[in-house]
Amino acid sequence: MVNKFKTVCLTAAIASSSATFAGGLLTNTNQHVAFNRMMSREASIGIDGVYYNPAGVVFMGEGNHLAINWQLAYQTRTIKNDYKLFTNNVNNPTTPRDFKGKAFAPVIPSFQYAYNKGRWSLQGNFALTGGGGKCTFDNGLGSFEKIVGETAMGAIGLAKAIDHAANTILVPGYPQDPTKFKPMFTSDKAFGSKGAYSFNSYMHGRQYYFGLSAGAAYKVNDNFSVYAGLRGIYATCNYYGYVENIKVGNMPLYQVLDPSKENSANIELSCDQSGIGFTPMLAVDYKTGRWNFSAKYEFKTRMRLKNKSVNKLPSIGNLDDNLKNQMNKLFTGTFMAAGMPQEQAMIKAEQTSTAVLNNPTVVATTAGLKQQFDSKINEAIGEYADGKKIAGDIPSLLTVGVGYSPIDELRINVGFHWFDDYNATSYNNRNKLLKKRGTLEFNAGVEYDVTKKITVSTGWQNTNYGLTDKYMDDKSFVVGSNSVGLGGVYHITKKLDFSVAYFHTFYNHVKTSETVTLAPGVSNTYNSDYTRNNNAFAAGVNITF
């Protein structure tokens, strides 16, 4: 019962941090304004090629080339959940229900630099290669509430078992005559019998993967060039969330865990993660006439994130003693009301409480709760346990691009990306729940020089993740999408350009359904509908000196 809360709260943080940009599961590909306005840059020759086509940068003119970029990204993530138990929420008894998270990154900088001399091009790039913002779920997630509702049902199940055992001992004629039943924990003043619940929940996450790369391109001849480089990545993440003030019926949950502490049933996650990884990179570019062909391969980045955590978790170890103390008080009052002296009533209450807790049904119910708690505690706290190192590899990436310029003023590009997400190790090998083919992206873009001073462009990109129903989870989800970008460049001088861009992503809906068994012969269906909404604005300057 309580352990389920821990599992949800401690693993939900990752939902607050998944990338707000274009790209794979952990890879941002929009690292220059040119991508935002055109979407397809793999075969372009420009300073943005330090990331998109590093081998092609050597074909730019000699000298220093610098790009300074700023981006703003805003994203909402919506999960619509339909679950019968949600109607037991006394504060919002509706289903289906929308759970929304908001991610906002107002300042995302990136810089590209290249020094070209002769056949060589020395290059550097700084950008957010993954993550890139903060996300907040003010009311938690559907999986939070799902477990709260199921916990409420578990609590009244235990309450019914205890009340049945107590009535069997104390009430003459029961259970032969069910009308003689006198509620105790199932009374409306306690847990009740309907599974009604209330709680407060919150989730906030932040994730930044800072990437700094250095490399060199070499022009083998006037048509062909090669590149080799290395990117260093520093990851820093923070997750904070809680589930608190849990009440089943009119009984605060803490009263059966530790009545002396009002926060004894609360769950609080506070975890910082950090790690370092390195990405070797290779690239080639081939020019012929009005055509240009390029390819780049980034090797898998082995990333291990170390936790520094201060997590607060409830304990179920004193459940028997706390239940016994509760019953002792109730039974003592009952016996004294019947005329029994206080000392004798207390002794009788102690004996009755012991008999109730030794009832086979009560023993089996409480033992089941404890066994679940003990057997899954490592699963519950594993990913965010203090001092632990967590696998969070960035997948290898292959990009291919083709560019064609039918006239000097017009450039047309198409590109392809393949992210090997299936073989990028994540916590508990969750990556193996994906399809083996990984993530596939296709893009196309066009730019046109309206005048010598103004260039306009637009583009499209399709992202298709290798998703499965088992992978989908509101604690960490992605959905396929189509992105459209547009923008322009103002050529202030021959050595200074100013660019602006906007792109919007149209996300698909992914629907899943899960059958939840609450008790033998009792089950409900938990339905989920996942989608997102994303907007990004960008501006930047390209300088040659």
Coordinates of C-alpha atoms in Angstrom, one line a residue:
M1 CA 0.0 0.0 0.0
V2 CA 2.6 2.6 1.1
N3 CA 5.4 1.2 -1.0
K4 CA 3.4 2.0 -4.2
F5 CA 3.5 5.6 -3.3
K6 CA 7.3 5.5 -3.0
T7 CA 7.7 3.9 -6.3
V8 CA 5.6 6.5 -8.1
C9 CA 7.1 9.5 -6.4
L10 CA 10.7 8.5 -6.8
T11 CA 10.5 7.5 -10.4
A12 CA 8.2 10.2 -11.6
A13 CA 10.9 12.8 -11.6
I14 CA 12.2 11.9 -15.0
A15 CA 9.0 13.1 -16.5
S16 CA 9.9 16.6 -15.5
S17 CA 13.2 16.5 -17.4
S18 CA 12.9 14.9 -20.8
A19 CA 14.2 17.1 -23.7
T20 CA 12.2 20.1 -24.8
F21 CA 13.8 20.2 -28.2
A22 CA 14.0 18.3 -31.4
G23 CA 16.0 15.1 -31.6
G24 CA 16.2 11.7 -30.0
L25 CA 15.3 10.6 -26.5
L26 CA 18.3 12.4 -24.9
T27 CA 19.7 14.4 -27.9
N28 CA 19.0 18.0 -28.9
T29 CA 19.6 18.6 -32.6
N30 CA 18.5 22.2 -32.7
Q31 CA 21.8 23.8 -31.7
H32 CA 21.8 26.8 -34.2
V33 CA 19.1 29.2 -35.5
A34 CA 19.6 27.8 -39.0
F35 CA 18.0 24.5 -37.9
N36 CA 15.0 26.3 -36.4
R37 CA 14.3 28.1 -39.6
M38 CA 15.1 25.3 -42.1
M39 CA 15.1 22.0 -40.2
S40 CA 17.4 20.3 -42.6
R41 CA 21.1 21.4 -42.3
E42 CA 23.1 18.2 -42.7
A43 CA 24.3 19.0 -46.2
S44 CA 24.7 22.8 -45.8
I45 CA 28.0 24.6 -45.8
G46 CA 28.0 27.2 -43.0
I47 CA 29.2 27.9 -39.5
D48 CA 26.2 25.9 -38.1
G49 CA 27.9 23.0 -39.8
V50 CA 30.3 22.8 -36.7
Y51 CA 27.4 20.7 -35.4
Y52 CA 25.4 19.5 -38.4
N53 CA 28.1 19.0 -41.1
P54 CA 31.6 19.6 -39.5
A55 CA 33.4 18.1 -42.4
G56 CA 31.8 20.7 -44.7
V57 CA 32.9 23.7 -42.7
V58 CA 36.4 23.5 -44.2
F59 CA 34.8 24.6 -47.5
M60 CA 34.0 28.0 -46.1
G61 CA 36.4 30.8 -46.6
E62 CA 39.6 31.2 -44.6
G63 CA 39.5 33.1 -41.3
N64 CA 37.6 33.0 -38.1
H65 CA 33.9 32.2 -38.1
L66 CA 31.7 32.6 -35.0
A67 CA 28.0 32.0 -34.4
I68 CA 26.2 33.2 -31.3
N69 CA 22.7 31.8 -30.8
W70 CA 19.8 32.3 -28.4
Q71 CA 16.7 30.1 -28.1
L72 CA 13.5 30.2 -26.1
A73 CA 11.5 27.0 -25.8
Y74 CA 8.1 26.4 -24.2
Q75 CA 6.4 23.0 -24.0
T76 CA 3.3 21.5 -22.4
R77 CA 2.9 17.8 -21.8
T78 CA -0.6 16.4 -21.4
I79 CA -1.6 12.9 -20.2
K80 CA -5.3 12.2 -20.2
N81 CA -6.1 9.3 -17.8
D82 CA -9.4 7.5 -17.4
Y83 CA -9.7 5.4 -14.3
K84 CA -12.8 4.5 -12.3
L85 CA -11.1 5.0 -8.9
F86 CA -10.6 8.7 -9.7
T87 CA -14.3 9.2 -8.9
N88 CA -13.3 8.5 -5.3
N89 CA -11.2 11.7 -5.1
V90 CA -13.3 13.9 -2.8
N91 CA -11.7 17.1 -4.2
N92 CA -12.1 16.2 -7.9
P93 CA -14.3 13.2 -8.5
T94 CA -14.1 13.2 -12.3
T95 CA -12.7 10.8 -14.9
P96 CA -11.1 11.1 -17.4
R97 CA -8.7 13.7 -16.1
D98 CA -5.9 15.8 -17.7
F99 CA -2.6 16.0 -16.0
K100 CA -0.4 18.8 -17.5
G101 CA 3.2 19.6 -17.1
K102 CA 4.8 22.9 -18.2
A103 CA 8.4 23.1 -19.4
F104 CA 9.9 26.6 -20.0
A105 CA 13.5 27.4 -21.0
P106 CA 13.8 31.2 -21.6
V107 CA 17.5 31.3 -22.4
I108 CA 19.2 28.5 -24.2
P109 CA 22.6 29.7 -25.6
S110 CA 24.9 28.0 -28.1
F111 CA 28.1 28.9 -29.8
Q112 CA 30.0 27.6 -32.8
Y113 CA 33.5 28.6 -33.8
A114 CA 35.8 27.6 -36.7
Y115 CA 39.2 28.8 -37.8
N116 CA 39.9 27.9 -41.4
K117 CA 43.4 27.9 -42.8
G118 CA 44.5 26.2 -46.0
R119 CA 43.2 22.6 -45.9
W120 CA 42.4 22.6 -42.2
S121 CA 39.4 23.8 -40.1
L122 CA 39.7 23.8 -36.3
Q123 CA 36.3 23.8 -34.7
G124 CA 34.6 24.1 -31.4
N125 CA 30.9 24.0 -30.3
F126 CA 29.1 24.7 -27.0
A127 CA 25.4 23.8 -26.6
L128 CA 22.9 22.0 -24.6
T129 CA 23.1 18.5 -26.1
G130 CA 20.3 17.2 -24.0
G131 CA 17.6 18.3 -21.6
G132 CA 17.5 22.1 -21.6
G133 CA 14.8 23.2 -19.2
K134 CA 12.5 22.8 -16.2
C135 CA 9.1 21.1 -16.0
T136 CA 6.5 21.4 -13.3
F137 CA 3.5 19.2 -12.7
D138 CA 1.6 21.3 -10.1
N139 CA -0.9 18.4 -9.3
G140 CA 1.5 15.5 -9.8
L141 CA 0.8 12.8 -12.3
G142 CA -2.0 10.4 -13.1
S143 CA 0.2 7.6 -11.8
F144 CA 0.4 9.4 -8.5
E145 CA -3.3 9.5 -8.1
K146 CA -3.8 6.0 -9.5
I147 CA -1.7 4.6 -6.6
V148 CA -3.4 6.9 -4.1
G149 CA -6.8 5.5 -5.2
E150 CA -5.6 1.9 -5.1
T151 CA -4.0 2.6 -1.6
A152 CA -7.4 3.8 -0.4
M153 CA -8.9 0.6 -1.6
G154 CA -6.2 -1.4 0.2
A155 CA -6.7 0.6 3.4
I156 CA -10.5 -0.1 3.5
G157 CA -9.7 -3.7 2.7
L158 CA -7.6 -3.9 5.8
A159 CA -10.1 -1.9 7.8
K160 CA -12.9 -4.4 6.8
A161 CA -10.8 -7.4 7.8
I162 CA -10.1 -5.8 11.2
D163 CA -13.7 -4.8 11.8
H164 CA -14.9 -8.2 10.8
A165 CA -12.5 -9.9 13.2
A166 CA -13.4 -7.4 16.0
N167 CA -17.2 -7.9 15.5
T168 CA -16.8 -11.6 15.5
I169 CA -15.2 -11.4 18.9
L170 CA -17.3 -8.7 20.5
V171 CA -20.8 -8.7 19.0
P172 CA -23.0 -11.6 19.9
G173 CA -24.8 -13.1 16.9
Y174 CA -22.3 -11.8 14.4
P175 CA -21.5 -12.8 11.7
Q176 CA -24.6 -15.0 11.5
D177 CA -26.6 -11.8 11.5
P178 CA -24.8 -9.2 9.4
T179 CA -27.1 -6.4 10.6
K180 CA -25.4 -6.5 14.0
F181 CA -22.2 -5.3 12.5
K182 CA -20.7 -2.3 14.2
P183 CA -18.1 -0.3 12.2
M184 CA -14.9 0.8 13.7
F185 CA -12.2 1.5 11.1
T186 CA -14.8 1.3 8.4
S187 CA -16.9 4.0 10.0
D188 CA -17.4 7.3 8.3
K189 CA -15.2 8.9 11.0
A190 CA -12.3 6.7 10.0
F191 CA -11.5 5.0 6.6
G192 CA -15.1 4.5 5.6
S193 CA -16.1 1.8 3.2
K194 CA -16.1 3.5 -0.2
G195 CA -12.4 4.2 -0.8
A196 CA -12.7 8.0 -0.7
Y197 CA -9.4 9.8 -0.6
S198 CA -7.6 13.1 -0.8
F199 CA -4.0 14.2 -1.1
N200 CA -1.6 16.9 -2.3
S201 CA 1.0 16.2 -4.9
Y202 CA 3.7 18.2 -6.8
M203 CA 6.6 17.4 -9.1
H204 CA 9.4 19.6 -10.5
G205 CA 12.4 18.6 -12.5
R206 CA 15.4 20.2 -14.2
Q207 CA 17.9 18.6 -16.6
Y208 CA 20.8 20.1 -18.5
Y209 CA 23.4 18.3 -20.5
F210 CA 26.1 20.8 -21.4
G211 CA 28.2 19.8 -24.4
L212 CA 31.6 21.2 -25.4
S213 CA 33.2 19.8 -28.5
A214 CA 36.5 20.3 -30.3
G215 CA 37.6 18.8 -33.6
A216 CA 39.3 19.3 -36.9
A217 CA 38.3 18.9 -40.6
Y218 CA 40.8 18.3 -43.4
K219 CA 40.1 19.0 -47.1
V220 CA 41.5 16.0 -48.9
N221 CA 40.9 17.7 -52.2
D222 CA 38.6 20.3 -53.7
N223 CA 35.6 18.0 -53.4
F224 CA 36.1 15.8 -50.4
S225 CA 36.8 16.4 -46.7
V226 CA 36.9 14.5 -43.4
Y227 CA 36.4 15.4 -39.8
A228 CA 37.2 13.9 -36.3
G229 CA 36.2 15.4 -33.0
L230 CA 35.4 14.8 -29.4
R231 CA 32.6 16.2 -27.3
G232 CA 32.7 16.3 -23.5
I233 CA 29.3 16.4 -21.7
Y234 CA 28.5 17.5 -18.2
A235 CA 25.0 16.5 -17.0
T236 CA 23.4 18.2 -14.0
C237 CA 19.8 17.4 -12.9
N238 CA 17.6 18.1 -10.0
Y239 CA 14.3 16.5 -9.0
Y240 CA 11.9 17.6 -6.3
G241 CA 8.5 16.3 -5.6
Y242 CA 6.1 15.1 -2.9
V243 CA 2.9 13.3 -2.1
E244 CA 1.6 14.5 1.3
N245 CA -1.5 14.9 3.5
I246 CA -2.9 11.6 2.3
K247 CA -6.3 10.9 3.8
V248 CA -8.5 7.8 3.3
G249 CA -12.1 8.7 4.2
N250 CA -11.7 10.9 7.2
M251 CA -8.6 9.1 8.5
P252 CA -5.2 10.7 7.8
L253 CA -2.9 7.9 6.7
Y254 CA -0.2 8.9 9.2
Q255 CA -2.3 7.8 12.1
V256 CA -1.8 4.2 11.2
L257 CA 1.9 4.6 10.4
D258 CA 3.1 6.9 13.2
P259 CA 0.4 9.0 14.9
S260 CA 3.1 11.1 16.7
K261 CA 4.3 12.5 13.4
E262 CA 1.9 14.2 11.0
N263 CA 4.5 13.8 8.2
S264 CA 5.1 10.1 8.7
A265 CA 3.0 9.1 5.7
N266 CA 4.5 11.8 3.4
I267 CA 6.8 11.0 0.6
E268 CA 9.4 13.7 -0.4
L269 CA 12.0 13.4 -3.2
S270 CA 15.0 15.7 -3.3
C271 CA 17.7 14.5 -5.6
D272 CA 20.6 16.1 -7.5
Q273 CA 22.4 14.1 -10.2
S274 CA 25.5 14.8 -12.1
G275 CA 27.8 13.0 -14.5
I276 CA 30.4 13.3 -17.2
G277 CA 30.6 11.6 -20.6
F278 CA 32.6 11.8 -23.9
T279 CA 31.4 11.4 -27.5
P280 CA 33.8 10.6 -30.3
M281 CA 32.6 12.0 -33.7
L282 CA 33.5 11.3 -37.3
A283 CA 32.2 13.0 -40.5
V284 CA 32.7 13.3 -44.2
D285 CA 31.5 15.7 -46.9
Y286 CA 31.6 15.4 -50.7
K287 CA 30.9 18.3 -53.2
T288 CA 30.3 17.9 -56.9
G289 CA 28.8 20.6 -59.1
R290 CA 25.6 21.9 -57.5
W291 CA 25.3 18.8 -55.2
N292 CA 26.6 18.2 -51.7
F293 CA 26.6 15.0 -49.7
S294 CA 27.5 14.6 -46.1
A295 CA 27.4 12.0 -43.3
K296 CA 28.3 12.2 -39.5
Y297 CA 28.5 9.5 -36.9
E298 CA 28.5 10.2 -33.1
F299 CA 29.4 7.2 -31.0
K300 CA 27.4 6.2 -27.9
T301 CA 28.2 8.3 -24.9
R302 CA 28.6 6.3 -21.7
M303 CA 27.0 8.4 -19.0
R304 CA 26.7 7.5 -15.3
L305 CA 24.9 10.0 -13.1
K306 CA 25.8 10.1 -9.4
N307 CA 23.0 10.9 -6.9
K308 CA 23.1 13.2 -3.9
S309 CA 19.7 12.7 -2.3
V310 CA 17.8 13.7 0.8
N311 CA 14.6 11.6 0.4
K312 CA 11.9 11.2 3.1
L313 CA 10.0 7.9 3.0
P314 CA 7.3 6.4 5.2
S315 CA 7.8 3.3 7.2
I316 CA 5.4 0.5 7.5
G317 CA 7.3 -1.4 10.2
N318 CA 5.2 -0.2 13.1
L319 CA 1.8 -0.8 11.4
D320 CA 0.8 -3.6 13.8
D321 CA 1.7 -1.7 16.9
N322 CA 0.0 1.5 15.7
L323 CA -3.2 -0.5 14.8
K324 CA -3.1 -2.1 18.2
N325 CA -2.8 1.2 20.0
Q326 CA -5.7 2.5 18.0
M327 CA -7.8 -0.5 18.9
N328 CA -6.8 -0.4 22.6
K329 CA -8.2 3.1 22.9
L330 CA -11.4 2.2 21.1
F331 CA -12.0 -1.1 23.0
T332 CA -11.1 0.5 26.4
G333 CA -13.8 3.1 25.8
T334 CA -16.3 0.5 24.7
F335 CA -15.7 -1.7 27.8
M336 CA -15.8 1.3 30.2
A337 CA -19.1 2.5 28.6
A338 CA -20.5 -1.0 29.4
G339 CA -19.6 -0.4 33.1
M340 CA -16.2 -2.1 33.3
P341 CA -13.6 -0.5 35.6
Q342 CA -10.8 1.3 33.7
E343 CA -8.0 -1.0 34.6
Q344 CA -10.0 -4.1 33.8
A345 CA -11.2 -2.5 30.6
M346 CA -7.6 -1.8 29.5
I347 CA -6.6 -5.4 30.1
K348 CA -9.6 -6.7 28.2
A349 CA -8.9 -4.2 25.4
E350 CA -5.3 -5.5 25.1
Q351 CA -6.5 -9.1 24.9
T352 CA -9.1 -8.2 22.3
S353 CA -6.7 -6.2 20.1
T354 CA -4.2 -9.1 20.2
A355 CA -6.9 -11.5 19.2
V356 CA -8.0 -9.3 16.3
L357 CA -4.5 -8.9 15.0
N358 CA -4.0 -12.7 15.2
N359 CA -7.0 -13.3 13.1
P360 CA -5.8 -15.3 10.0
T361 CA -7.4 -12.9 7.5
V362 CA -5.9 -9.8 9.3
V363 CA -2.5 -11.6 9.6
A364 CA -2.5 -12.4 5.8
T365 CA -3.5 -8.8 4.9
T366 CA -0.9 -7.1 7.0
A367 CA 1.8 -9.6 6.0
G368 CA 1.0 -9.0 2.3
L369 CA 1.5 -5.3 2.8
K370 CA 4.8 -5.7 4.6
Q371 CA 6.1 -8.3 2.1
Q372 CA 5.3 -5.9 -0.7
F373 CA 7.1 -3.1 1.1
D374 CA 10.2 -5.1 1.9
S375 CA 10.5 -6.8 -1.5
K376 CA 10.1 -3.7 -3.6
I377 CA 11.9 -1.1 -1.5
N378 CA 15.1 -1.3 -3.6
E379 CA 13.0 -0.8 -6.8
A380 CA 11.2 2.1 -5.1
I381 CA 14.3 4.1 -4.1
G382 CA 16.8 2.5 -6.5
E383 CA 17.1 5.2 -9.2
Y384 CA 17.4 8.1 -6.7
A385 CA 19.1 6.5 -3.8
D386 CA 21.8 8.7 -2.3
G387 CA 25.3 7.9 -3.6
K388 CA 24.2 5.6 -6.3
K389 CA 25.4 5.9 -10.0
I390 CA 22.6 5.6 -12.6
A391 CA 23.1 4.6 -16.2
G392 CA 21.9 7.3 -18.6
D393 CA 23.8 6.8 -21.9
I394 CA 23.3 9.1 -24.9
P395 CA 22.6 7.0 -28.0
S396 CA 24.9 6.8 -31.0
L397 CA 23.7 9.0 -33.9
L398 CA 24.1 8.7 -37.6
T399 CA 23.1 11.6 -39.9
V400 CA 23.1 11.8 -43.7
G401 CA 22.3 14.8 -45.8
V402 CA 22.0 15.7 -49.4
G403 CA 21.9 19.3 -50.7
Y404 CA 21.1 20.6 -54.2
S405 CA 21.3 24.2 -55.5
P406 CA 19.5 24.4 -58.9
I407 CA 20.4 28.1 -59.1
D408 CA 22.7 30.2 -57.0
E409 CA 19.9 31.8 -55.0
L410 CA 18.1 28.6 -54.1
R411 CA 19.2 25.7 -51.9
I412 CA 17.3 22.5 -51.2
N413 CA 18.2 20.0 -48.5
V414 CA 17.0 16.6 -47.3
G415 CA 18.3 14.7 -44.3
F416 CA 18.1 11.6 -42.2
H417 CA 18.9 10.8 -38.6
W418 CA 19.1 7.5 -36.8
F419 CA 19.4 7.3 -33.0
D420 CA 20.3 3.9 -31.6
D421 CA 18.2 4.3 -28.5
Y422 CA 17.7 0.6 -28.0
N423 CA 21.4 0.1 -27.2
A424 CA 21.8 3.2 -25.0
T425 CA 21.7 1.8 -21.5
S426 CA 19.3 3.4 -19.1
Y427 CA 18.1 2.6 -15.6
N428 CA 16.9 -1.0 -15.2
N429 CA 17.5 -1.4 -19.0
R430 CA 14.3 0.4 -19.8
N431 CA 15.8 1.1 -23.2
K432 CA 15.2 -2.6 -24.0
L433 CA 11.4 -1.9 -24.0
L434 CA 11.9 0.1 -27.2
K435 CA 11.9 -1.3 -30.7
K436 CA 15.3 -2.4 -31.8
R437 CA 15.2 -0.1 -34.8
G438 CA 15.7 3.0 -32.7
T439 CA 14.5 6.5 -33.5
L440 CA 14.2 7.6 -37.2
E441 CA 14.0 11.2 -38.4
F442 CA 13.5 12.6 -41.9
N443 CA 13.7 16.3 -42.8
A444 CA 13.6 18.6 -45.7
G445 CA 14.3 22.3 -46.1
V446 CA 14.6 25.1 -48.6
E447 CA 16.2 28.6 -48.4
Y448 CA 16.0 31.3 -51.0
D449 CA 18.0 34.6 -51.3
V450 CA 15.2 37.1 -52.0
T451 CA 17.8 39.9 -52.4
K452 CA 21.5 40.2 -51.6
K453 CA 20.4 41.3 -48.1
I454 CA 17.6 38.9 -47.3
T455 CA 17.3 35.1 -47.2
V456 CA 14.1 33.3 -46.2
S457 CA 13.8 29.6 -45.4
T458 CA 11.4 27.0 -44.2
G459 CA 11.5 23.3 -43.4
W460 CA 9.9 20.2 -42.0
Q461 CA 11.0 17.2 -39.9
N462 CA 9.3 14.0 -38.9
T463 CA 10.4 12.1 -35.8
N464 CA 9.4 8.5 -35.3
Y465 CA 10.4 6.8 -32.1
G466 CA 10.5 3.1 -31.7
L467 CA 7.9 3.1 -29.0
T468 CA 6.0 0.2 -27.5
D469 CA 3.1 0.2 -25.1
K470 CA 5.4 -1.1 -22.3
Y471 CA 7.7 1.8 -22.7
M472 CA 5.0 4.4 -22.5
D473 CA 4.7 5.8 -19.0
D474 CA 3.7 9.3 -17.7
K475 CA 6.9 9.3 -15.7
S476 CA 9.0 9.4 -18.9
F477 CA 7.3 9.5 -22.3
V478 CA 7.8 10.7 -25.8
V479 CA 5.5 10.7 -28.9
G480 CA 6.1 10.9 -32.6
S481 CA 5.8 14.3 -34.2
N482 CA 6.1 16.6 -37.2
S483 CA 7.9 19.9 -36.8
V484 CA 7.7 22.9 -39.1
G485 CA 10.2 25.8 -39.0
L486 CA 10.5 29.1 -40.8
G487 CA 12.7 32.2 -40.5
G488 CA 15.1 34.5 -42.3
V489 CA 18.5 36.0 -42.4
Y490 CA 19.4 39.6 -42.8
H491 CA 22.9 40.0 -44.2
I492 CA 24.0 43.2 -42.5
T493 CA 27.4 43.1 -44.1
K494 CA 29.4 40.5 -46.0
K495 CA 30.8 39.4 -42.6
L496 CA 27.8 39.8 -40.3
D497 CA 24.5 38.0 -40.5
F498 CA 21.5 38.3 -38.2
S499 CA 19.0 35.4 -38.1
V500 CA 15.6 34.8 -36.6
A501 CA 13.4 31.7 -36.5
Y502 CA 10.4 30.0 -35.1
F503 CA 9.4 26.3 -35.2
H504 CA 6.4 24.5 -33.9
T505 CA 6.0 20.8 -33.3
F506 CA 2.8 18.9 -33.9
Y507 CA 2.8 15.8 -31.7
N508 CA 0.9 12.6 -32.2
H509 CA -1.4 11.0 -29.6
V510 CA -0.3 7.7 -28.2
K511 CA -3.0 5.7 -26.4
T512 CA -2.5 2.8 -24.0
S513 CA -4.7 0.6 -21.8
E514 CA -3.9 -1.4 -18.7
T515 CA -6.0 -3.8 -16.8
V516 CA -5.5 -3.4 -13.0
T517 CA -6.5 -6.2 -10.7
L518 CA -7.5 -4.7 -7.3
A519 CA -8.6 -8.0 -5.8
P520 CA -9.4 -11.5 -7.0
G521 CA -12.2 -11.1 -9.5
V522 CA -12.1 -7.3 -9.2
S523 CA -10.4 -5.3 -11.9
N524 CA -10.5 -1.8 -13.6
T525 CA -9.1 -0.4 -16.8
Y526 CA -6.5 2.4 -16.7
N527 CA -6.4 4.3 -20.0
S528 CA -3.8 6.9 -21.0
D529 CA -3.6 9.3 -23.9
Y530 CA -0.2 11.0 -24.3
T531 CA 0.7 14.1 -26.3
R532 CA 2.7 17.3 -26.1
N533 CA 2.8 20.8 -27.5
N534 CA 6.1 22.7 -28.3
N535 CA 7.1 26.1 -29.5
A536 CA 10.6 27.5 -30.0
F537 CA 11.9 30.9 -30.9
A538 CA 15.5 31.7 -31.9
A539 CA 17.8 34.5 -32.9
G540 CA 21.5 34.7 -33.5
V541 CA 24.4 36.3 -35.3
N542 CA 27.1 34.8 -37.6
I543 CA 30.4 36.7 -37.7
T544 CA 33.4 36.3 -39.9
F545 CA 36.7 38.0 -39.0

